[in-house]
Amino acid sequence: PAPAARRGSWGLPAALVRRGGLVGGRWLETPASFPVRDPASGEELGRVADCGAAEARAAVRAAHEAGAAWGRLPAKERSVCLRRWYELMMENKEELARIITAENGKPLKEAEGEILYSASFLEWFAEEARRVYGDVIPASVKDRRILVLKQPVGVAAIITPWNFPSAMITRKVGAALAAGCTVVVKPAEDTPLSALALGELANQAGIPAGVYNVVPCSRQQTPAVGEVLCTDPLVAKISFTGSTATGKILLKHAAGTVKRVSMELGGHAPFIVFDSANVDRAVAGALASKYRNSGQTCVCTNRFLVQKGIHDKFVEKFAEAIKRELHVGSGFDAKTTQGPLINEKAVEKVERHISDAVSQGASIVTGGKRHSLGKNFFEPTLLSNVTTKMLCTQEETFGPLAPVIKFETEAEAVAIANAADVGLAGYFYSQDPAQIWRVAEQLEVGMVGVNEGIVSSVESPFGGIKQSGLGREGSKYGIDEYLEIKYVCFGGL
């Protein structure tokens, strides 16, 4: 076990740190367990139950058995349960944030922001639960009436990533539970403690046994558990956030039983700065968009495209801002803005992208190497003289690397931005109203930030086009992903 002094510095709340799986309202121990590590120090935070195919099937059955009663509850009663869950998250927000920082590494201030964002989905969908409206359609025949009902799809398998270990769960689960579905959550193996803490609070909130189930598992067990969740005939719906490659595997599995799927997959966000832009605002937006969570978000900018008229000024001011505003360190240190990357593999990818770019003529403006703090820390890095031939502009880096490409015309920038086979988020800075309309409509992405570097909010529909996924989360549209439309023809009137 970790030395007591270190355990003290994480300060994890004993009441919320759960080690077992949650199946049918009960905490489940398994013969095997796997370690959860602090990415900043590599030390073990504790061991968690390593669920396999059998536990996954048991969780699916528990969700299925709880589904009939939960789906038949009046929406008002489901709303009250979700609202109570939201209130408990808010009462425990500091403790939940500490769990995120310990297992994910992000700065405590960002973790606190994530908990507020995460809880707000439960609040939003508690309210949306009561707004699932059906329809009456005028019939073309006198003695008939056409009714449209919306009903829960059934058991939803929820597979979530490590970069937002709490928000990626509530954004899906809030909608599912509001619609009357029950869920089985498979959290990322790096960050299961957040999902289990939410389970503890769900139990306290009076959410009935079997409505929210969690099956944590190691990397070794993930394929087996994933396969159960995607192939079991009792599962009606899969919602996944993660890499495009994994999403394609899950889609293939889901095809066997024609399940409903929502996929929020990789991005490759362009950030375009036009000559008319307010450069200082563009730099502030660039900093927020690129370096939040050390560049480990699916909507982080991956490619900066800067018009030649302001290119040099932008690069200079961006470099100054990086040196002035960003501080690498442990997430528990108050002045830290850049925590560690999730693991060494993530660091190696950043290094590979930088060395590839430099070998092809890119210049390192600032950063460029591992940070002296330890193996998972990397310096915030800015590259100029970047071309579209370099790896960092063809793949998603998922780290603190900002490559800048110089362009001449609007058409050129849009063409470079749209050359990707993914399209999640895109950003651009311009003060020309005609250009703003044109570019916002032409960018092949699901979400556009105009003079804004951060676009996520509960009210807005989150999701991508092309190979960035299927469906939308959050907003009034998010609940539709968990509802079936049933047409009732009422005749003989």
Short mmCIF file of C-alpha atoms in Angstrom, two decimals:
data_model
loop_
_atom_site.label_atom_id
_atom_site.label_comp_id
_atom_site.label_asym_id
_atom_site.label_seq_id
_atom_site.Cartn_x
_atom_site.Cartn_y
_atom_site.Cartn_z
CA PRO A 1 0.00 0.00 0.00
CA ALA A 2 0.99 3.62 -0.47
CA PRO A 3 2.81 5.28 2.45
CA ALA A 4 0.44 7.02 4.87
CA ALA A 5 1.92 10.44 4.11
CA ARG A 6 1.12 10.08 0.41
CA ARG A 7 -2.35 8.74 1.16
CA GLY A 8 -2.90 11.87 3.22
CA SER A 9 -1.98 14.12 0.31
CA TRP A 10 -4.68 12.54 -1.86
CA GLY A 11 -7.10 12.94 1.04
CA LEU A 12 -9.62 10.58 -0.54
CA PRO A 13 -13.02 10.49 1.21
CA ALA A 14 -13.45 7.02 2.73
CA ALA A 15 -17.27 7.26 2.51
CA LEU A 16 -17.17 7.62 -1.29
CA VAL A 17 -14.24 5.39 -2.24
CA ARG A 18 -15.76 2.07 -3.25
CA ARG A 19 -13.75 -0.95 -4.39
CA GLY A 20 -16.45 -3.37 -5.53
CA GLY A 21 -18.67 -3.50 -8.59
CA LEU A 22 -22.27 -2.29 -8.17
CA VAL A 23 -24.82 -4.86 -9.38
CA GLY A 24 -28.51 -4.77 -8.47
CA GLY A 25 -27.94 -2.20 -5.72
CA ARG A 26 -25.31 -4.35 -3.94
CA TRP A 27 -21.53 -3.98 -3.79
CA LEU A 28 -19.88 -6.97 -5.40
CA GLU A 29 -16.42 -8.30 -4.62
CA THR A 30 -14.59 -10.42 -7.22
CA PRO A 31 -11.76 -12.95 -6.74
CA ALA A 32 -9.40 -10.75 -8.78
CA SER A 33 -8.73 -7.04 -8.44
CA PHE A 34 -6.69 -4.48 -10.38
CA PRO A 35 -4.72 -1.41 -9.26
CA VAL A 36 -5.80 2.20 -9.82
CA ARG A 37 -2.78 4.48 -9.99
CA ASP A 38 -2.12 8.17 -9.48
CA PRO A 39 -0.71 9.27 -12.87
CA ALA A 40 1.37 11.99 -11.18
CA SER A 41 3.41 9.64 -8.98
CA GLY A 42 2.60 6.20 -10.39
CA GLU A 43 1.65 5.10 -6.87
CA GLU A 44 -1.28 2.81 -6.22
CA LEU A 45 -4.44 4.51 -4.94
CA GLY A 46 -6.04 1.16 -4.20
CA ARG A 47 -7.38 -1.95 -5.88
CA VAL A 48 -10.80 -2.34 -7.46
CA ALA A 49 -12.89 -5.44 -8.28
CA ASP A 50 -11.93 -6.85 -11.68
CA CYS A 51 -15.29 -7.77 -13.19
CA GLY A 52 -15.45 -10.23 -16.08
CA ALA A 53 -18.07 -11.53 -18.50
CA ALA A 54 -20.08 -13.24 -15.70
CA GLU A 55 -20.39 -10.02 -13.66
CA ALA A 56 -21.27 -8.06 -16.80
CA ARG A 57 -24.07 -10.52 -17.59
CA ALA A 58 -25.33 -10.33 -13.99
CA ALA A 59 -25.38 -6.52 -14.23
CA VAL A 60 -27.33 -6.66 -17.50
CA ARG A 61 -29.89 -9.02 -15.89
CA ALA A 62 -30.19 -6.74 -12.84
CA ALA A 63 -30.76 -3.73 -15.11
CA HIS A 64 -33.32 -5.67 -17.16
CA GLU A 65 -35.21 -6.79 -14.05
CA ALA A 66 -35.28 -3.25 -12.62
CA GLY A 67 -36.30 -1.78 -15.99
CA ALA A 68 -40.01 -2.61 -16.02
CA ALA A 69 -40.79 -0.84 -12.74
CA TRP A 70 -38.44 2.11 -13.40
CA GLY A 71 -39.86 2.67 -16.90
CA ARG A 72 -43.44 2.64 -15.58
CA LEU A 73 -42.79 5.16 -12.80
CA PRO A 74 -44.34 8.55 -13.46
CA ALA A 75 -41.72 10.86 -14.98
CA LYS A 76 -42.13 13.14 -11.95
CA GLU A 77 -40.87 10.37 -9.65
CA ARG A 78 -37.84 9.65 -11.83
CA SER A 79 -37.22 13.38 -11.90
CA VAL A 80 -37.21 13.55 -8.09
CA CYS A 81 -34.63 10.71 -7.88
CA LEU A 82 -32.32 12.41 -10.42
CA ARG A 83 -32.71 15.74 -8.63
CA ARG A 84 -31.74 14.15 -5.30
CA TRP A 85 -28.70 12.54 -6.96
CA TYR A 86 -27.71 15.97 -8.31
CA GLU A 87 -28.06 17.53 -4.83
CA LEU A 88 -25.86 14.82 -3.29
CA MET A 89 -23.20 15.45 -5.94
CA MET A 90 -23.27 19.15 -5.07
CA GLU A 91 -23.04 18.40 -1.33
CA ASN A 92 -19.99 16.18 -2.00
CA LYS A 93 -18.38 18.22 -4.79
CA GLU A 94 -14.99 18.75 -3.11
CA GLU A 95 -14.66 15.03 -2.28
CA LEU A 96 -15.69 13.94 -5.78
CA ALA A 97 -13.20 16.39 -7.29
CA ARG A 98 -10.38 14.94 -5.16
CA ILE A 99 -11.19 11.46 -6.50
CA ILE A 100 -10.92 12.75 -10.09
CA THR A 101 -7.59 14.49 -9.47
CA ALA A 102 -6.19 11.40 -7.74
CA GLU A 103 -7.07 8.93 -10.52
CA ASN A 104 -6.98 11.22 -13.59
CA GLY A 105 -4.33 13.80 -12.62
CA LYS A 106 -6.14 16.93 -13.78
CA PRO A 107 -5.72 20.07 -11.61
CA LEU A 108 -8.12 20.20 -8.68
CA LYS A 109 -9.71 23.39 -10.01
CA GLU A 110 -10.49 21.61 -13.31
CA ALA A 111 -11.77 18.56 -11.40
CA GLU A 112 -14.09 20.85 -9.40
CA GLY A 113 -15.28 22.34 -12.70
CA GLU A 114 -15.93 18.84 -14.04
CA ILE A 115 -18.04 17.91 -11.00
CA LEU A 116 -20.22 21.01 -11.46
CA TYR A 117 -20.57 20.17 -15.17
CA SER A 118 -21.20 16.51 -14.35
CA ALA A 119 -23.88 17.26 -11.74
CA SER A 120 -25.57 19.75 -14.07
CA PHE A 121 -26.47 16.90 -16.47
CA LEU A 122 -28.40 15.19 -13.67
CA GLU A 123 -30.16 18.47 -12.93
CA TRP A 124 -30.92 19.11 -16.63
CA PHE A 125 -32.29 15.63 -17.32
CA ALA A 126 -34.28 15.64 -14.06
CA GLU A 127 -36.11 18.56 -15.65
CA GLU A 128 -36.25 16.99 -19.16
CA ALA A 129 -37.77 13.75 -17.79
CA ARG A 130 -41.15 15.51 -17.58
CA ARG A 131 -40.96 16.89 -21.12
CA VAL A 132 -41.03 13.67 -23.15
CA TYR A 133 -44.03 14.59 -25.26
CA GLY A 134 -45.97 12.27 -27.56
CA ASP A 135 -48.14 13.41 -30.45
CA VAL A 136 -51.60 13.19 -31.99
CA ILE A 137 -51.54 13.29 -35.80
CA PRO A 138 -54.67 14.19 -37.83
CA ALA A 139 -55.78 11.02 -39.69
CA SER A 140 -56.84 10.88 -43.33
CA VAL A 141 -59.76 8.57 -42.46
CA LYS A 142 -62.81 9.63 -40.39
CA ASP A 143 -62.99 6.76 -37.89
CA ARG A 144 -59.28 6.64 -36.98
CA ARG A 145 -56.93 8.46 -34.65
CA ILE A 146 -53.13 8.36 -34.94
CA LEU A 147 -51.25 8.46 -31.64
CA VAL A 148 -47.48 8.61 -31.14
CA LEU A 149 -45.99 7.43 -27.84
CA LYS A 150 -42.37 7.65 -26.72
CA GLN A 151 -41.12 4.76 -24.61
CA PRO A 152 -37.74 3.86 -23.06
CA VAL A 153 -35.54 1.66 -25.28
CA GLY A 154 -34.62 -0.59 -22.33
CA VAL A 155 -31.23 -1.49 -20.85
CA ALA A 156 -28.44 0.86 -21.96
CA ALA A 157 -24.76 -0.14 -21.83
CA ILE A 158 -22.67 2.94 -21.03
CA ILE A 159 -18.95 2.73 -21.87
CA THR A 160 -16.93 5.76 -20.79
CA PRO A 161 -13.37 7.15 -21.10
CA TRP A 162 -10.86 8.28 -18.47
CA ASN A 163 -10.53 11.94 -19.48
CA PHE A 164 -13.83 13.05 -17.89
CA PRO A 165 -14.47 10.16 -15.49
CA SER A 166 -17.61 11.73 -14.00
CA ALA A 167 -19.16 13.96 -16.70
CA MET A 168 -19.05 11.33 -19.44
CA ILE A 169 -21.17 9.12 -17.19
CA THR A 170 -23.83 11.61 -16.09
CA ARG A 171 -24.22 13.04 -19.62
CA LYS A 172 -25.38 9.56 -20.73
CA VAL A 173 -26.93 8.18 -17.55
CA GLY A 174 -28.93 11.34 -16.80
CA ALA A 175 -30.65 11.08 -20.18
CA ALA A 176 -31.12 7.31 -19.94
CA LEU A 177 -32.68 7.39 -16.46
CA ALA A 178 -34.88 10.38 -17.33
CA ALA A 179 -36.22 8.43 -20.32
CA GLY A 180 -37.01 5.42 -18.12
CA CYS A 181 -34.05 3.24 -19.12
CA THR A 182 -31.73 1.39 -16.73
CA VAL A 183 -27.96 1.28 -17.23
CA VAL A 184 -24.80 -0.78 -16.89
CA VAL A 185 -21.72 1.46 -16.77
CA LYS A 186 -18.27 0.19 -17.76
CA PRO A 187 -15.83 2.92 -16.70
CA ALA A 188 -12.31 3.23 -18.10
CA GLU A 189 -9.82 1.01 -16.26
CA ASP A 190 -7.69 4.07 -15.38
CA THR A 191 -10.53 5.88 -13.59
CA PRO A 192 -13.16 3.55 -12.04
CA LEU A 193 -13.33 5.30 -8.65
CA SER A 194 -15.44 8.21 -9.96
CA ALA A 195 -18.06 5.84 -11.44
CA LEU A 196 -18.24 3.89 -8.16
CA ALA A 197 -18.54 7.09 -6.09
CA LEU A 198 -21.49 8.10 -8.28
CA GLY A 199 -22.97 4.66 -7.53
CA GLU A 200 -22.66 5.24 -3.78
CA LEU A 201 -24.51 8.56 -4.19
CA ALA A 202 -27.13 6.97 -6.49
CA ASN A 203 -27.89 4.47 -3.70
CA GLN A 204 -28.13 7.31 -1.17
CA ALA A 205 -30.43 9.24 -3.53
CA GLY A 206 -32.93 6.38 -3.49
CA ILE A 207 -32.41 5.34 -7.10
CA PRO A 208 -33.86 1.80 -7.06
CA ALA A 209 -31.55 -1.23 -7.02
CA GLY A 210 -30.54 -2.32 -10.53
CA VAL A 211 -31.23 1.03 -12.20
CA TYR A 212 -27.55 2.16 -12.06
CA ASN A 213 -25.00 -0.68 -12.22
CA VAL A 214 -21.20 -0.40 -12.54
CA VAL A 215 -18.79 -3.11 -13.72
CA PRO A 216 -15.19 -1.89 -13.34
CA CYS A 217 -12.58 -4.06 -15.04
CA SER A 218 -8.90 -4.20 -15.95
CA ARG A 219 -7.52 -3.72 -19.45
CA GLN A 220 -7.26 -7.54 -19.73
CA GLN A 221 -10.97 -8.06 -19.01
CA THR A 222 -12.18 -5.10 -21.09
CA PRO A 223 -12.68 -7.00 -24.39
CA ALA A 224 -14.75 -9.73 -22.68
CA VAL A 225 -16.90 -7.25 -20.73
CA GLY A 226 -17.30 -5.01 -23.79
CA GLU A 227 -18.41 -7.98 -25.86
CA VAL A 228 -21.10 -8.96 -23.33
CA LEU A 229 -22.42 -5.40 -23.20
CA CYS A 230 -22.56 -5.17 -27.00
CA THR A 231 -23.97 -8.63 -27.75
CA ASP A 232 -26.29 -9.56 -24.86
CA PRO A 233 -29.83 -9.59 -26.29
CA LEU A 234 -31.16 -7.91 -23.12
CA VAL A 235 -29.13 -4.77 -23.90
CA ALA A 236 -31.12 -2.46 -26.19
CA LYS A 237 -28.71 0.42 -26.55
CA ILE A 238 -25.00 1.21 -26.38
CA SER A 239 -23.58 4.64 -25.68
CA PHE A 240 -19.81 4.89 -26.03
CA THR A 241 -17.29 7.70 -25.73
CA GLY A 242 -13.74 6.89 -26.76
CA SER A 243 -11.51 6.29 -29.76
CA THR A 244 -12.83 5.88 -33.30
CA ALA A 245 -11.00 2.52 -33.59
CA THR A 246 -12.76 1.08 -30.53
CA GLY A 247 -16.08 2.57 -31.63
CA LYS A 248 -15.86 0.63 -34.90
CA ILE A 249 -15.28 -2.65 -33.00
CA LEU A 250 -18.31 -1.98 -30.78
CA LEU A 251 -20.46 -1.12 -33.82
CA LYS A 252 -19.56 -4.48 -35.38
CA HIS A 253 -20.55 -6.29 -32.16
CA ALA A 254 -23.80 -4.29 -31.91
CA ALA A 255 -24.78 -5.21 -35.47
CA GLY A 256 -25.44 -8.82 -34.47
CA THR A 257 -28.53 -7.85 -32.45
CA VAL A 258 -29.21 -4.50 -34.23
CA LYS A 259 -28.80 -2.40 -31.10
CA ARG A 260 -29.35 1.34 -30.97
CA VAL A 261 -25.95 3.07 -30.72
CA SER A 262 -24.63 6.49 -29.77
CA MET A 263 -20.95 7.03 -30.45
CA GLU A 264 -18.86 10.02 -29.42
CA LEU A 265 -15.51 9.26 -31.00
CA GLY A 266 -12.19 10.95 -31.73
CA GLY A 267 -11.82 14.49 -32.97
CA HIS A 268 -9.14 16.45 -34.78
CA ALA A 269 -10.33 19.96 -34.06
CA PRO A 270 -9.12 22.81 -36.28
CA PHE A 271 -8.70 26.28 -34.74
CA ILE A 272 -8.61 28.91 -37.49
CA VAL A 273 -7.44 32.48 -36.82
CA PHE A 274 -8.31 34.89 -39.65
CA ASP A 275 -6.61 38.22 -40.28
CA SER A 276 -9.66 40.10 -38.94
CA ALA A 277 -9.52 38.29 -35.57
CA ASN A 278 -8.95 39.96 -32.24
CA VAL A 279 -5.54 38.35 -31.64
CA ASP A 280 -5.58 38.65 -27.84
CA ARG A 281 -8.97 36.95 -27.64
CA ALA A 282 -7.81 34.28 -30.08
CA VAL A 283 -4.75 33.57 -27.91
CA ALA A 284 -6.90 33.30 -24.77
CA GLY A 285 -9.28 30.93 -26.60
CA ALA A 286 -6.37 28.92 -27.98
CA LEU A 287 -4.88 28.48 -24.51
CA ALA A 288 -8.20 27.29 -23.05
CA SER A 289 -9.06 25.02 -25.95
CA LYS A 290 -5.65 23.39 -26.32
CA TYR A 291 -4.26 22.96 -22.82
CA ARG A 292 -7.33 22.14 -20.73
CA ASN A 293 -6.80 18.72 -19.12
CA SER A 294 -3.24 18.84 -20.61
CA GLY A 295 -4.71 18.55 -24.11
CA GLN A 296 -6.57 15.33 -23.27
CA THR A 297 -10.13 16.16 -24.37
CA CYS A 298 -11.90 15.06 -27.53
CA VAL A 299 -12.74 18.68 -28.40
CA CYS A 300 -9.22 20.03 -27.74
CA THR A 301 -7.76 21.86 -30.69
CA ASN A 302 -5.39 19.62 -32.60
CA ARG A 303 -4.39 21.94 -35.47
CA PHE A 304 -3.99 25.71 -35.45
CA LEU A 305 -4.43 27.42 -38.85
CA VAL A 306 -3.34 31.06 -38.76
CA GLN A 307 -3.66 33.53 -41.65
CA LYS A 308 -0.36 34.97 -42.84
CA GLY A 309 -1.23 38.62 -42.01
CA ILE A 310 -1.31 37.98 -38.26
CA HIS A 311 0.60 34.69 -38.12
CA ASP A 312 3.83 35.97 -36.53
CA LYS A 313 2.01 38.15 -34.00
CA PHE A 314 -0.27 35.28 -32.97
CA VAL A 315 2.61 32.80 -32.53
CA GLU A 316 4.61 35.30 -30.48
CA LYS A 317 1.69 36.15 -28.18
CA PHE A 318 0.65 32.49 -27.87
CA ALA A 319 4.19 31.52 -26.79
CA GLU A 320 4.24 34.34 -24.21
CA ALA A 321 0.87 33.24 -22.83
CA ILE A 322 2.01 29.61 -22.55
CA LYS A 323 5.10 30.64 -20.56
CA ARG A 324 3.18 33.11 -18.41
CA GLU A 325 -0.09 31.24 -17.70
CA LEU A 326 0.71 27.53 -17.67
CA HIS A 327 2.24 25.73 -14.69
CA VAL A 328 3.03 22.01 -14.77
CA GLY A 329 2.65 20.08 -11.52
CA SER A 330 0.61 17.75 -9.35
CA GLY A 331 -3.12 18.35 -9.67
CA PHE A 332 -3.28 18.87 -5.90
CA ASP A 333 -0.90 21.87 -6.08
CA ALA A 334 -3.00 25.07 -6.16
CA LYS A 335 -0.95 26.83 -8.86
CA THR A 336 -0.95 23.86 -11.29
CA THR A 337 -2.77 24.30 -14.60
CA GLN A 338 -1.17 21.29 -16.33
CA GLY A 339 -1.32 17.94 -14.61
CA PRO A 340 0.33 14.74 -15.82
CA LEU A 341 -0.75 12.84 -18.92
CA ILE A 342 -2.74 9.69 -18.14
CA ASN A 343 0.15 7.26 -18.74
CA GLU A 344 3.54 6.81 -20.40
CA LYS A 345 2.00 5.70 -23.70
CA ALA A 346 0.33 9.12 -23.96
CA VAL A 347 3.70 10.84 -23.38
CA GLU A 348 5.36 8.70 -26.05
CA LYS A 349 2.72 9.72 -28.60
CA VAL A 350 3.41 13.43 -27.97
CA GLU A 351 7.16 12.81 -28.34
CA ARG A 352 6.61 10.90 -31.57
CA HIS A 353 4.51 13.72 -33.04
CA ILE A 354 7.12 16.33 -32.11
CA SER A 355 10.13 14.42 -33.46
CA ASP A 356 8.26 13.65 -36.70
CA ALA A 357 7.37 17.34 -37.16
CA VAL A 358 10.89 18.58 -36.34
CA SER A 359 12.43 16.03 -38.73
CA GLN A 360 10.26 17.55 -41.49
CA GLY A 361 11.23 21.16 -40.74
CA ALA A 362 8.94 22.33 -37.93
CA SER A 363 10.41 24.66 -35.28
CA ILE A 364 9.89 24.30 -31.53
CA VAL A 365 8.82 27.75 -30.28
CA THR A 366 8.50 26.66 -26.66
CA GLY A 367 8.49 23.34 -24.72
CA GLY A 368 9.19 20.19 -26.70
CA LYS A 369 10.28 17.65 -24.11
CA ARG A 370 9.33 15.67 -21.02
CA HIS A 371 9.05 17.75 -17.88
CA SER A 372 11.58 17.25 -15.10
CA LEU A 373 8.78 16.40 -12.64
CA GLY A 374 8.44 12.80 -13.77
CA LYS A 375 7.63 10.34 -16.48
CA ASN A 376 4.00 11.32 -17.20
CA PHE A 377 4.61 15.08 -17.26
CA PHE A 378 5.24 16.93 -20.52
CA GLU A 379 6.07 20.56 -21.25
CA PRO A 380 3.30 22.55 -22.97
CA THR A 381 4.66 22.77 -26.52
CA LEU A 382 4.17 25.14 -29.45
CA LEU A 383 5.40 24.31 -32.98
CA SER A 384 5.57 26.63 -35.99
CA ASN A 385 6.44 26.00 -39.68
CA VAL A 386 4.08 23.02 -39.55
CA THR A 387 2.71 21.40 -42.74
CA THR A 388 -0.24 19.09 -43.41
CA LYS A 389 2.25 16.27 -44.17
CA MET A 390 3.24 15.95 -40.49
CA LEU A 391 1.77 13.31 -38.15
CA CYS A 392 0.58 15.92 -35.65
CA THR A 393 -1.78 17.38 -38.27
CA GLN A 394 -3.03 13.97 -39.43
CA GLU A 395 -3.65 12.21 -36.08
CA GLU A 396 -5.20 13.33 -32.83
CA THR A 397 -2.30 13.96 -30.41
CA PHE A 398 -4.29 13.99 -27.14
CA GLY A 399 -1.56 15.90 -25.36
CA PRO A 400 -0.15 19.41 -24.76
CA LEU A 401 1.10 20.03 -28.31
CA ALA A 402 -0.02 23.01 -30.43
CA PRO A 403 1.12 22.87 -34.09
CA VAL A 404 0.63 26.07 -36.15
CA ILE A 405 0.10 26.02 -39.93
CA LYS A 406 0.27 29.30 -41.88
CA PHE A 407 -2.40 29.81 -44.57
CA GLU A 408 -3.26 32.49 -47.13
CA THR A 409 -6.97 32.33 -48.08
CA GLU A 410 -10.23 31.41 -46.36
CA ALA A 411 -10.89 28.67 -48.93
CA GLU A 412 -7.47 27.13 -48.20
CA ALA A 413 -8.13 27.11 -44.44
CA VAL A 414 -11.55 25.50 -44.83
CA ALA A 415 -10.13 22.87 -47.19
CA ILE A 416 -7.34 21.95 -44.72
CA ALA A 417 -9.84 21.87 -41.81
CA ASN A 418 -12.24 19.62 -43.72
CA ALA A 419 -9.60 17.20 -45.04
CA ALA A 420 -9.98 15.03 -41.90
CA ASP A 421 -12.20 11.93 -41.83
CA VAL A 422 -13.50 13.01 -38.40
CA GLY A 423 -15.52 16.09 -37.44
CA LEU A 424 -16.28 16.70 -33.77
CA ALA A 425 -15.49 20.33 -32.89
CA GLY A 426 -14.00 23.24 -34.83
CA TYR A 427 -13.12 26.77 -33.77
CA PHE A 428 -12.41 30.00 -35.58
CA TYR A 429 -11.77 33.63 -34.77
CA SER A 430 -12.99 36.36 -37.12
CA GLN A 431 -14.72 39.72 -36.82
CA ASP A 432 -16.14 39.66 -40.36
CA PRO A 433 -19.87 38.78 -40.10
CA ALA A 434 -20.13 37.44 -43.67
CA GLN A 435 -17.05 35.27 -43.14
CA ILE A 436 -18.47 34.00 -39.83
CA TRP A 437 -21.64 32.75 -41.56
CA ARG A 438 -19.73 31.21 -44.44
CA VAL A 439 -17.14 29.37 -42.37
CA ALA A 440 -19.58 28.23 -39.64
CA GLU A 441 -21.74 26.59 -42.32
CA GLN A 442 -18.81 25.11 -44.28
CA LEU A 443 -16.84 23.52 -41.42
CA GLU A 444 -17.55 19.77 -41.43
CA VAL A 445 -17.94 19.34 -37.67
CA GLY A 446 -20.80 18.79 -35.24
CA MET A 447 -19.92 21.80 -33.04
CA VAL A 448 -18.46 25.18 -33.97
CA GLY A 449 -16.94 27.73 -31.61
CA VAL A 450 -16.96 31.23 -33.15
CA ASN A 451 -14.65 33.51 -31.16
CA GLU A 452 -14.93 30.92 -28.34
CA GLY A 453 -12.46 28.22 -27.33
CA ILE A 454 -14.76 26.27 -24.96
CA VAL A 455 -18.21 25.29 -26.25
CA SER A 456 -19.54 22.49 -24.00
CA SER A 457 -22.66 23.15 -21.92
CA VAL A 458 -25.60 21.03 -20.77
CA GLU A 459 -28.05 23.00 -22.91
CA SER A 460 -26.20 22.41 -26.18
CA PRO A 461 -26.16 19.23 -28.30
CA PHE A 462 -22.74 17.56 -28.07
CA GLY A 463 -21.60 15.24 -30.85
CA GLY A 464 -19.84 14.90 -34.18
CA ILE A 465 -20.23 13.98 -37.83
CA LYS A 466 -18.17 11.79 -40.19
CA GLN A 467 -16.13 9.27 -38.17
CA SER A 468 -16.54 11.31 -34.98
CA GLY A 469 -19.73 9.51 -34.17
CA LEU A 470 -23.48 9.08 -34.14
CA GLY A 471 -26.11 10.86 -32.06
CA ARG A 472 -26.07 13.82 -29.68
CA GLU A 473 -25.68 14.17 -25.92
CA GLY A 474 -26.95 16.80 -23.53
CA SER A 475 -29.54 19.41 -24.63
CA LYS A 476 -33.20 18.69 -25.40
CA TYR A 477 -32.00 16.29 -28.10
CA GLY A 478 -30.01 14.05 -25.73
CA ILE A 479 -33.00 12.20 -24.30
CA ASP A 480 -34.21 11.14 -27.79
CA GLU A 481 -31.27 8.71 -27.97
CA TYR A 482 -32.94 6.61 -25.22
CA LEU A 483 -36.53 6.66 -26.56
CA GLU A 484 -38.37 4.54 -29.10
CA ILE A 485 -41.26 6.05 -31.06
CA LYS A 486 -44.39 3.87 -31.06
CA TYR A 487 -47.26 4.57 -33.44
CA VAL A 488 -50.74 3.52 -32.24
CA CYS A 489 -53.55 3.44 -34.83
CA PHE A 490 -56.86 3.72 -33.01
CA GLY A 491 -59.68 2.57 -35.33
CA GLY A 492 -63.41 1.89 -35.37
CA LEU A 493 -64.35 5.22 -33.80
#
